[in-house]
PDB file of C-alpha atoms in Angstrom:
ATOM      1  CA  MET A   1      70.804 115.214  56.526  1.00  0.00           C
ATOM      2  CA  SER A   2      68.010 116.311  58.828  1.00  0.00           C
ATOM      3  CA  ARG A   3      64.510 117.340  57.208  1.00  0.00           C
ATOM      4  CA  ARG A   4      61.417 119.200  59.073  1.00  0.00           C
ATOM      5  CA  ILE A   5      58.048 117.511  57.896  1.00  0.00           C
ATOM      6  CA  ARG A   6      55.107 119.234  58.522  1.00  0.00           C
ATOM      7  CA  VAL A   7      51.731 117.795  59.131  1.00  0.00           C
ATOM      8  CA  ILE A   8      48.263 118.868  59.479  1.00  0.00           C
ATOM      9  CA  VAL A   9      46.597 116.155  61.832  1.00  0.00           C
ATOM     10  CA  GLN A  10      42.840 115.765  62.546  1.00  0.00           C
ATOM     11  CA  TYR A  11      41.377 114.072  65.525  1.00  0.00           C
ATOM     12  CA  ASP A  12      38.909 112.987  67.633  1.00  0.00           C
ATOM     13  CA  GLY A  13      39.997 113.563  71.299  1.00  0.00           C
ATOM     14  CA  THR A  14      37.469 111.363  72.926  1.00  0.00           C
ATOM     15  CA  ASN A  15      39.633 108.356  73.715  1.00  0.00           C
ATOM     16  CA  TYR A  16      42.716 110.528  74.479  1.00  0.00           C
ATOM     17  CA  VAL A  17      44.393 112.283  77.549  1.00  0.00           C
ATOM     18  CA  GLY A  18      45.226 115.319  75.203  1.00  0.00           C
ATOM     19  CA  TRP A  19      47.630 116.126  72.801  1.00  0.00           C
ATOM     20  CA  GLN A  20      50.844 115.791  74.845  1.00  0.00           C
ATOM     21  CA  VAL A  21      52.518 112.875  76.108  1.00  0.00           C
ATOM     22  CA  GLN A  22      51.439 112.188  79.532  1.00  0.00           C
ATOM     23  CA  GLU A  23      52.081 109.435  82.222  1.00  0.00           C
ATOM     24  CA  ASN A  24      48.797 108.526  82.965  1.00  0.00           C
ATOM     25  CA  GLY A  25      47.310 107.858  79.544  1.00  0.00           C
ATOM     26  CA  ILE A  26      47.554 107.488  75.822  1.00  0.00           C
ATOM     27  CA  SER A  27      47.897 110.771  74.007  1.00  0.00           C
ATOM     28  CA  VAL A  28      47.585 112.048  70.342  1.00  0.00           C
ATOM     29  CA  GLN A  29      51.355 112.928  70.189  1.00  0.00           C
ATOM     30  CA  GLN A  30      52.275 109.512  71.527  1.00  0.00           C
ATOM     31  CA  ARG A  31      50.379 107.602  68.700  1.00  0.00           C
ATOM     32  CA  LEU A  32      51.836 110.055  66.190  1.00  0.00           C
ATOM     33  CA  ASN A  33      55.388 109.425  68.076  1.00  0.00           C
ATOM     34  CA  GLU A  34      55.102 105.644  67.783  1.00  0.00           C
ATOM     35  CA  ALA A  35      53.609 105.837  64.330  1.00  0.00           C
ATOM     36  CA  ALA A  36      56.653 107.766  62.605  1.00  0.00           C
ATOM     37  CA  ASN A  37      59.035 105.492  64.973  1.00  0.00           C
ATOM     38  CA  ALA A  38      57.854 102.490  62.896  1.00  0.00           C
ATOM     39  CA  ILE A  39      58.518 104.265  59.518  1.00  0.00           C
ATOM     40  CA  THR A  40      61.592 105.579  60.135  1.00  0.00           C
ATOM     41  CA  GLY A  41      63.366 103.816  62.743  1.00  0.00           C
ATOM     42  CA  GLU A  42      64.480 106.837  64.326  1.00  0.00           C
ATOM     43  CA  LYS A  43      63.253 108.358  67.423  1.00  0.00           C
ATOM     44  CA  ILE A  44      60.849 110.791  66.247  1.00  0.00           C
ATOM     45  CA  GLN A  45      58.961 113.584  68.465  1.00  0.00           C
ATOM     46  CA  PHE A  46      56.245 115.414  67.108  1.00  0.00           C
ATOM     47  CA  HIS A  47      55.630 119.303  67.965  1.00  0.00           C
ATOM     48  CA  GLY A  48      52.314 120.566  67.885  1.00  0.00           C
ATOM     49  CA  SER A  49      50.783 124.319  67.531  1.00  0.00           C
ATOM     50  CA  GLY A  50      48.982 123.603  70.610  1.00  0.00           C
ATOM     51  CA  ARG A  51      48.110 121.208  73.608  1.00  0.00           C
ATOM     52  CA  THR A  52      44.760 120.239  73.536  1.00  0.00           C
ATOM     53  CA  ASP A  53      43.422 119.176  76.671  1.00  0.00           C
ATOM     54  CA  SER A  54      41.910 115.574  77.362  1.00  0.00           C
ATOM     55  CA  GLY A  55      38.632 115.113  75.425  1.00  0.00           C
ATOM     56  CA  VAL A  56      39.286 117.699  72.822  1.00  0.00           C
ATOM     57  CA  HIS A  57      39.322 117.714  69.325  1.00  0.00           C
ATOM     58  CA  ALA A  58      40.847 119.111  66.112  1.00  0.00           C
ATOM     59  CA  TYR A  59      39.925 119.642  62.665  1.00  0.00           C
ATOM     60  CA  ALA A  60      43.293 120.818  61.932  1.00  0.00           C
ATOM     61  CA  GLN A  61      46.257 120.689  64.339  1.00  0.00           C
ATOM     62  CA  VAL A  62      49.529 121.734  62.815  1.00  0.00           C
ATOM     63  CA  ALA A  63      52.788 119.797  64.035  1.00  0.00           C
ATOM     64  CA  HIS A  64      55.845 119.116  62.747  1.00  0.00           C
ATOM     65  CA  PHE A  65      58.900 116.502  63.223  1.00  0.00           C
ATOM     66  CA  ASP A  66      62.819 116.185  62.029  1.00  0.00           C
ATOM     67  CA  THR A  67      63.893 113.148  60.165  1.00  0.00           C
ATOM     68  CA  THR A  68      66.633 111.784  58.108  1.00  0.00           C
ATOM     69  CA  VAL A  69      65.094 109.645  55.989  1.00  0.00           C
ATOM     70  CA  ARG A  70      64.522 110.511  52.209  1.00  0.00           C
ATOM     71  CA  MET A  71      60.842 109.463  51.515  1.00  0.00           C
ATOM     72  CA  PRO A  72      59.087 112.156  49.583  1.00  0.00           C
ATOM     73  CA  ALA A  73      57.377 114.736  51.920  1.00  0.00           C
ATOM     74  CA  ASP A  74      53.618 113.980  50.675  1.00  0.00           C
ATOM     75  CA  LYS A  75      53.827 110.387  51.348  1.00  0.00           C
ATOM     76  CA  PHE A  76      54.597 110.807  54.951  1.00  0.00           C
ATOM     77  CA  ALA A  77      50.502 111.080  55.492  1.00  0.00           C
ATOM     78  CA  ILE A  78      49.899 107.853  53.831  1.00  0.00           C
ATOM     79  CA  ALA A  79      52.611 105.928  55.661  1.00  0.00           C
ATOM     80  CA  LEU A  80      51.550 107.816  59.042  1.00  0.00           C
ATOM     81  CA  ASN A  81      47.881 106.915  58.501  1.00  0.00           C
ATOM     82  CA  MET A  82      48.599 102.955  57.806  1.00  0.00           C
ATOM     83  CA  ARG A  83      49.853 103.014  61.368  1.00  0.00           C
ATOM     84  CA  LEU A  84      47.523 105.240  63.395  1.00  0.00           C
ATOM     85  CA  PRO A  85      43.921 104.372  64.736  1.00  0.00           C
ATOM     86  CA  ARG A  86      41.162 105.651  62.853  1.00  0.00           C
ATOM     87  CA  ASP A  87      40.410 108.495  65.381  1.00  0.00           C
ATOM     88  CA  ILE A  88      43.554 110.188  64.204  1.00  0.00           C
ATOM     89  CA  ARG A  89      44.205 111.490  60.649  1.00  0.00           C
ATOM     90  CA  VAL A  90      47.254 113.072  58.732  1.00  0.00           C
ATOM     91  CA  LEU A  91      45.333 115.035  56.068  1.00  0.00           C
ATOM     92  CA  TYR A  92      48.434 116.537  54.701  1.00  0.00           C
ATOM     93  CA  SER A  93      52.289 116.360  54.911  1.00  0.00           C
ATOM     94  CA  GLU A  94      55.223 118.297  53.596  1.00  0.00           C
ATOM     95  CA  GLU A  95      58.623 119.510  53.520  1.00  0.00           C
ATOM     96  CA  ALA A  96      59.080 122.939  55.700  1.00  0.00           C
ATOM     97  CA  PRO A  97      61.848 125.334  56.048  1.00  0.00           C
ATOM     98  CA  GLU A  98      64.072 124.281  58.717  1.00  0.00           C
ATOM     99  CA  ASP A  99      63.498 127.479  60.939  1.00  0.00           C
ATOM    100  CA  PHE A 100      59.521 126.421  60.673  1.00  0.00           C
ATOM    101  CA  HIS A 101      58.377 125.629  64.533  1.00  0.00           C
ATOM    102  CA  SER A 102      54.594 124.519  64.678  1.00  0.00           C
ATOM    103  CA  ARG A 103      54.060 126.201  67.576  1.00  0.00           C
ATOM    104  CA  PHE A 104      56.207 129.452  68.022  1.00  0.00           C
ATOM    105  CA  SER A 105      55.577 130.181  64.193  1.00  0.00           C
ATOM    106  CA  ALA A 106      51.914 130.406  64.545  1.00  0.00           C
ATOM    107  CA  LYS A 107      50.226 133.593  64.030  1.00  0.00           C
ATOM    108  CA  ASN A 108      46.721 132.800  64.886  1.00  0.00           C
ATOM    109  CA  LYS A 109      44.750 130.126  66.256  1.00  0.00           C
ATOM    110  CA  THR A 110      40.761 129.469  65.732  1.00  0.00           C
ATOM    111  CA  TYR A 111      38.764 127.163  68.145  1.00  0.00           C
ATOM    112  CA  ARG A 112      35.347 126.245  67.781  1.00  0.00           C
ATOM    113  CA  TYR A 113      32.894 125.240  70.531  1.00  0.00           C
ATOM    114  CA  THR A 114      29.509 123.356  69.846  1.00  0.00           C
ATOM    115  CA  VAL A 115      26.409 123.600  71.540  1.00  0.00           C
ATOM    116  CA  GLN A 116      23.212 121.439  70.278  1.00  0.00           C
ATOM    117  CA  THR A 117      20.001 122.892  71.201  1.00  0.00           C
ATOM    118  CA  GLY A 118      16.643 121.298  71.877  1.00  0.00           C
ATOM    119  CA  LEU A 119      14.886 118.760  74.395  1.00  0.00           C
ATOM    120  CA  HIS A 120      16.984 115.678  73.604  1.00  0.00           C
ATOM    121  CA  ALA A 121      20.544 115.245  72.973  1.00  0.00           C
ATOM    122  CA  ASP A 122      21.856 114.004  69.286  1.00  0.00           C
ATOM    123  CA  VAL A 123      23.164 110.643  69.861  1.00  0.00           C
ATOM    124  CA  PHE A 124      25.703 111.108  67.160  1.00  0.00           C
ATOM    125  CA  THR A 125      27.215 114.525  68.144  1.00  0.00           C
ATOM    126  CA  ARG A 126      27.187 113.421  71.742  1.00  0.00           C
ATOM    127  CA  THR A 127      31.150 113.265  71.678  1.00  0.00           C
ATOM    128  CA  THR A 128      31.631 116.494  69.963  1.00  0.00           C
ATOM    129  CA  ALA A 129      28.611 119.019  70.983  1.00  0.00           C
ATOM    130  CA  LEU A 130      27.438 120.371  74.477  1.00  0.00           C
ATOM    131  CA  HIS A 131      23.574 119.631  74.435  1.00  0.00           C
ATOM    132  CA  VAL A 132      21.687 122.607  76.159  1.00  0.00           C
ATOM    133  CA  HIS A 133      17.870 121.693  76.615  1.00  0.00           C
ATOM    134  CA  THR A 134      16.956 125.016  78.499  1.00  0.00           C
ATOM    135  CA  PRO A 135      16.318 128.223  76.125  1.00  0.00           C
ATOM    136  CA  LEU A 136      19.394 130.199  75.126  1.00  0.00           C
ATOM    137  CA  ASP A 137      19.076 134.053  73.796  1.00  0.00           C
ATOM    138  CA  LEU A 138      21.297 134.062  70.657  1.00  0.00           C
ATOM    139  CA  SER A 139      21.217 137.768  70.095  1.00  0.00           C
ATOM    140  CA  ARG A 140      22.548 138.038  73.628  1.00  0.00           C
ATOM    141  CA  MET A 141      25.353 135.722  73.499  1.00  0.00           C
ATOM    142  CA  GLN A 142      26.614 137.464  69.922  1.00  0.00           C
ATOM    143  CA  ARG A 143      26.429 140.834  71.456  1.00  0.00           C
ATOM    144  CA  ALA A 144      28.448 139.607  74.755  1.00  0.00           C
ATOM    145  CA  ALA A 145      30.848 137.892  72.557  1.00  0.00           C
ATOM    146  CA  LYS A 146      32.069 141.302  70.949  1.00  0.00           C
ATOM    147  CA  PHE A 147      33.240 142.305  74.662  1.00  0.00           C
ATOM    148  CA  ALA A 148      36.285 139.457  74.211  1.00  0.00           C
ATOM    149  CA  LEU A 149      37.646 141.334  71.179  1.00  0.00           C
ATOM    150  CA  GLY A 150      40.900 143.339  70.984  1.00  0.00           C
ATOM    151  CA  GLU A 151      43.855 143.075  73.204  1.00  0.00           C
ATOM    152  CA  HIS A 152      42.847 142.430  77.032  1.00  0.00           C
ATOM    153  CA  ASP A 153      44.331 140.934  80.197  1.00  0.00           C
ATOM    154  CA  PHE A 154      42.569 137.691  80.319  1.00  0.00           C
ATOM    155  CA  SER A 155      43.599 136.705  83.709  1.00  0.00           C
ATOM    156  CA  ALA A 156      39.938 136.186  84.467  1.00  0.00           C
ATOM    157  CA  PHE A 157      39.485 133.156  81.985  1.00  0.00           C
ATOM    158  CA  MET A 158      42.258 131.001  82.849  1.00  0.00           C
ATOM    159  CA  SER A 159      42.563 127.918  85.017  1.00  0.00           C
ATOM    160  CA  ALA A 160      43.698 128.636  88.596  1.00  0.00           C
ATOM    161  CA  GLY A 161      46.709 126.340  88.151  1.00  0.00           C
ATOM    162  CA  CYS A 162      48.133 128.679  85.283  1.00  0.00           C
ATOM    163  CA  THR A 163      51.063 130.375  86.349  1.00  0.00           C
ATOM    164  CA  LEU A 164      51.906 132.219  83.007  1.00  0.00           C
ATOM    165  CA  GLU A 165      53.339 135.562  83.932  1.00  0.00           C
ATOM    166  CA  ASN A 166      52.036 137.344  80.754  1.00  0.00           C
ATOM    167  CA  THR A 167      48.278 136.869  80.271  1.00  0.00           C
ATOM    168  CA  VAL A 168      47.840 139.640  77.785  1.00  0.00           C
ATOM    169  CA  ARG A 169      46.302 138.332  74.272  1.00  0.00           C
ATOM    170  CA  THR A 170      44.751 139.717  71.162  1.00  0.00           C
ATOM    171  CA  ILE A 171      41.542 138.079  70.028  1.00  0.00           C
ATOM    172  CA  THR A 172      40.534 138.924  66.390  1.00  0.00           C
ATOM    173  CA  LYS A 173      37.396 136.869  66.073  1.00  0.00           C
ATOM    174  CA  SER A 174      34.348 136.216  68.869  1.00  0.00           C
ATOM    175  CA  GLU A 175      31.241 135.373  67.203  1.00  0.00           C
ATOM    176  CA  TRP A 176      28.327 132.951  67.549  1.00  0.00           C
ATOM    177  CA  THR A 177      26.655 131.344  64.552  1.00  0.00           C
ATOM    178  CA  GLN A 178      23.709 129.259  64.165  1.00  0.00           C
ATOM    179  CA  ASN A 179      22.867 126.272  61.935  1.00  0.00           C
ATOM    180  CA  GLY A 180      19.652 124.690  62.903  1.00  0.00           C
ATOM    181  CA  LYS A 181      19.764 123.436  66.137  1.00  0.00           C
ATOM    182  CA  TYR A 182      23.691 123.880  66.648  1.00  0.00           C
ATOM    183  CA  LEU A 183      25.409 126.798  68.072  1.00  0.00           C
ATOM    184  CA  TYR A 184      29.040 127.415  67.114  1.00  0.00           C
ATOM    185  CA  TYR A 185      31.033 129.727  68.908  1.00  0.00           C
ATOM    186  CA  GLU A 186      34.301 130.579  67.101  1.00  0.00           C
ATOM    187  CA  VAL A 187      37.603 132.436  68.641  1.00  0.00           C
ATOM    188  CA  SER A 188      40.507 133.584  67.151  1.00  0.00           C
ATOM    189  CA  ALA A 189      43.755 134.699  68.881  1.00  0.00           C
ATOM    190  CA  ASN A 190      47.269 135.057  68.897  1.00  0.00           C
ATOM    191  CA  GLY A 191      47.570 132.872  71.687  1.00  0.00           C
ATOM    192  CA  PHE A 192      45.281 131.155  74.506  1.00  0.00           C
ATOM    193  CA  LEU A 193      45.745 130.692  78.178  1.00  0.00           C
ATOM    194  CA  TYR A 194      44.844 127.476  79.808  1.00  0.00           C
ATOM    195  CA  ASN A 195      41.199 127.037  79.603  1.00  0.00           C
ATOM    196  CA  MET A 196      40.722 130.284  78.256  1.00  0.00           C
ATOM    197  CA  VAL A 197      38.282 129.275  75.349  1.00  0.00           C
ATOM    198  CA  ARG A 198      36.282 126.869  77.654  1.00  0.00           C
ATOM    199  CA  ILE A 199      35.669 129.585  80.038  1.00  0.00           C
ATOM    200  CA  LEU A 200      34.716 132.242  77.454  1.00  0.00           C
ATOM    201  CA  ALA A 201      32.045 129.606  76.000  1.00  0.00           C
ATOM    202  CA  GLY A 202      30.977 128.908  79.585  1.00  0.00           C
ATOM    203  CA  THR A 203      30.483 132.823  80.365  1.00  0.00           C
ATOM    204  CA  LEU A 204      28.605 133.216  77.004  1.00  0.00           C
ATOM    205  CA  LEU A 205      26.406 130.049  77.720  1.00  0.00           C
ATOM    206  CA  GLU A 206      25.375 131.176  81.070  1.00  0.00           C
ATOM    207  CA  ILE A 207      24.775 134.683  79.793  1.00  0.00           C
ATOM    208  CA  GLY A 208      22.534 133.646  76.927  1.00  0.00           C
ATOM    209  CA  GLY A 209      20.664 131.440  79.775  1.00  0.00           C
ATOM    210  CA  GLY A 210      20.291 134.465  81.755  1.00  0.00           C
ATOM    211  CA  LYS A 211      22.426 133.526  84.656  1.00  0.00           C
ATOM    212  CA  LEU A 212      25.076 136.556  84.087  1.00  0.00           C
ATOM    213  CA  PRO A 213      24.767 139.964  82.823  1.00  0.00           C
ATOM    214  CA  GLU A 214      25.165 140.527  79.370  1.00  0.00           C
ATOM    215  CA  ASP A 215      28.542 142.732  80.012  1.00  0.00           C
ATOM    216  CA  ALA A 216      29.920 140.285  81.917  1.00  0.00           C
ATOM    217  CA  ILE A 217      32.750 139.783  79.940  1.00  0.00           C
ATOM    218  CA  LYS A 218      33.761 143.571  80.292  1.00  0.00           C
ATOM    219  CA  THR A 219      33.583 143.056  83.981  1.00  0.00           C
ATOM    220  CA  ALA A 220      35.658 140.050  84.085  1.00  0.00           C
ATOM    221  CA  LEU A 221      38.349 141.559  81.852  1.00  0.00           C
ATOM    222  CA  ALA A 222      38.334 145.045  84.067  1.00  0.00           C
ATOM    223  CA  SER A 223      38.504 143.166  87.371  1.00  0.00           C
ATOM    224  CA  GLY A 224      41.009 140.340  86.394  1.00  0.00           C
ATOM    225  CA  LEU A 225      38.898 137.788  88.683  1.00  0.00           C
ATOM    226  CA  ARG A 226      38.121 134.458  87.707  1.00  0.00           C
ATOM    227  CA  ALA A 227      34.959 134.472  89.806  1.00  0.00           C
ATOM    228  CA  ASP A 228      33.705 137.379  87.927  1.00  0.00           C
ATOM    229  CA  ALA A 229      33.653 135.305  84.615  1.00  0.00           C
ATOM    230  CA  GLY A 230      30.993 131.764  84.110  1.00  0.00           C
ATOM    231  CA  ALA A 231      31.778 128.108  84.577  1.00  0.00           C
ATOM    232  CA  THR A 232      34.469 126.018  82.596  1.00  0.00           C
ATOM    233  CA  ALA A 233      32.483 124.439  79.537  1.00  0.00           C
ATOM    234  CA  PRO A 234      33.376 120.816  79.101  1.00  0.00           C
ATOM    235  CA  PRO A 235      36.166 119.670  77.353  1.00  0.00           C
ATOM    236  CA  HIS A 236      34.347 117.406  74.596  1.00  0.00           C
ATOM    237  CA  ALA A 237      32.385 120.160  72.523  1.00  0.00           C
ATOM    238  CA  LEU A 238      35.954 122.117  71.872  1.00  0.00           C
ATOM    239  CA  CYS A 239      37.658 121.891  68.582  1.00  0.00           C
ATOM    240  CA  LEU A 240      40.934 123.351  67.208  1.00  0.00           C
ATOM    241  CA  TRP A 241      39.493 124.567  64.028  1.00  0.00           C
ATOM    242  CA  ARG A 242      42.400 126.362  61.980  1.00  0.00           C
ATOM    243  CA  VAL A 243      46.242 127.458  62.497  1.00  0.00           C
ATOM    244  CA  GLN A 244      47.476 130.221  60.471  1.00  0.00           C
ATOM    245  CA  TYR A 245      51.484 131.045  59.663  1.00  0.00           C
ATOM    246  CA  GLU A 246      53.040 133.739  57.494  1.00  0.00           C
ATOM    247  CA  ASP A 247      53.076 131.407  54.548  1.00  0.00           C
ATOM    248  CA  PHE A 248      50.906 128.479  55.512  1.00  0.00           C
ATOM    249  CA  ASP A 249      47.192 128.309  56.232  1.00  0.00           C
ATOM    250  CA  THR A 250      45.286 125.037  57.275  1.00  0.00           C
ATOM    251  CA  ASP A 251      41.872 126.450  55.972  1.00  0.00           C
ATOM    252  CA  GLU A 252      43.614 127.081  52.422  1.00  0.00           C
ATOM    253  CA  VAL A 253      45.611 123.543  52.603  1.00  0.00           C
ATOM    254  CA  LEU A 254      42.464 121.677  53.204  1.00  0.00           C
ATOM    255  CA  SER A 255      40.191 122.980  50.495  1.00  0.00           C
ATOM    256  CA  GLN A 256      42.832 121.643  48.108  1.00  0.00           C
ATOM    257  CA  VAL A 257      43.329 118.354  49.724  1.00  0.00           C
TER     258      VAL A 257
END
C-alpha cells in the first residue's frame, strides 16, 4: 500500500540549476530522487511546493513523495541525509494525508531577499546576499513595498517568457527590515509569477537608490508594463523562507525540531 511522505528540505542552491529536474545540469529534485531511489529500491519522484530557479536557496522547501516502503516516516529524513550532498538537508519527515500535495495544497509562501550594504562585500555571505555599496534609503523602500500589498494583476512583475493566463495574485506581506549591515525583504503571497519576487526586489532597490520614484510599483501595477518596473535582482540572494498549509506550517514545525 502506498504512503505519502512529507518533508521539509533546506538547500544552498549555488551548485544547482534549480529545484526542477533539467537536462542542462544537476537539480535539487534530482539529488533527492536519487537518494530516495537508493533507500527504497523504487522509482521515487519528489514534488515541491515551488520551483526555485538556478542559484536560489530554500530555508524551508516542502516536498512529498509516495512509497510502499514501511520505514517509520520520521526516519526518512535521517536515511535521505546519509545519501545527500552537504548542501541539501532534509530537516523533517512525516506521513501526510493521501490527498496532500506540496504545491496545490499550499495556502501561502514567503520568500526572503537579502541585501548586504557597506563599501566592501562580506566574503561569508557572497552566495546568499546581494552586495550593494551605494547608499539605499530604507525608509523609502519600506513605504514603497506597501504598494504591493493586496490583490493585483502582477503582469508587470513577471519575466517576458512567462505565459500564464492568470496573473492575479494576493500579497499579504511586503516589508523591509534591517539587522546591522543586512537588509531583508520578505514577501508572502498565495502564489508567485516567474521571477516576480526578484523583480519586486529589483524595483525596490532602484527606488531605494533613487533611480525610480517611490510609487513605481503602483505605476507598474496600473499599467501592467514590464518596462515600468525595475530590473530583475540576481538570484543568489533569494531564499524560499516559509510555506503554510491548512494544518502545516514550516515555521511552527522547525521551531520544534
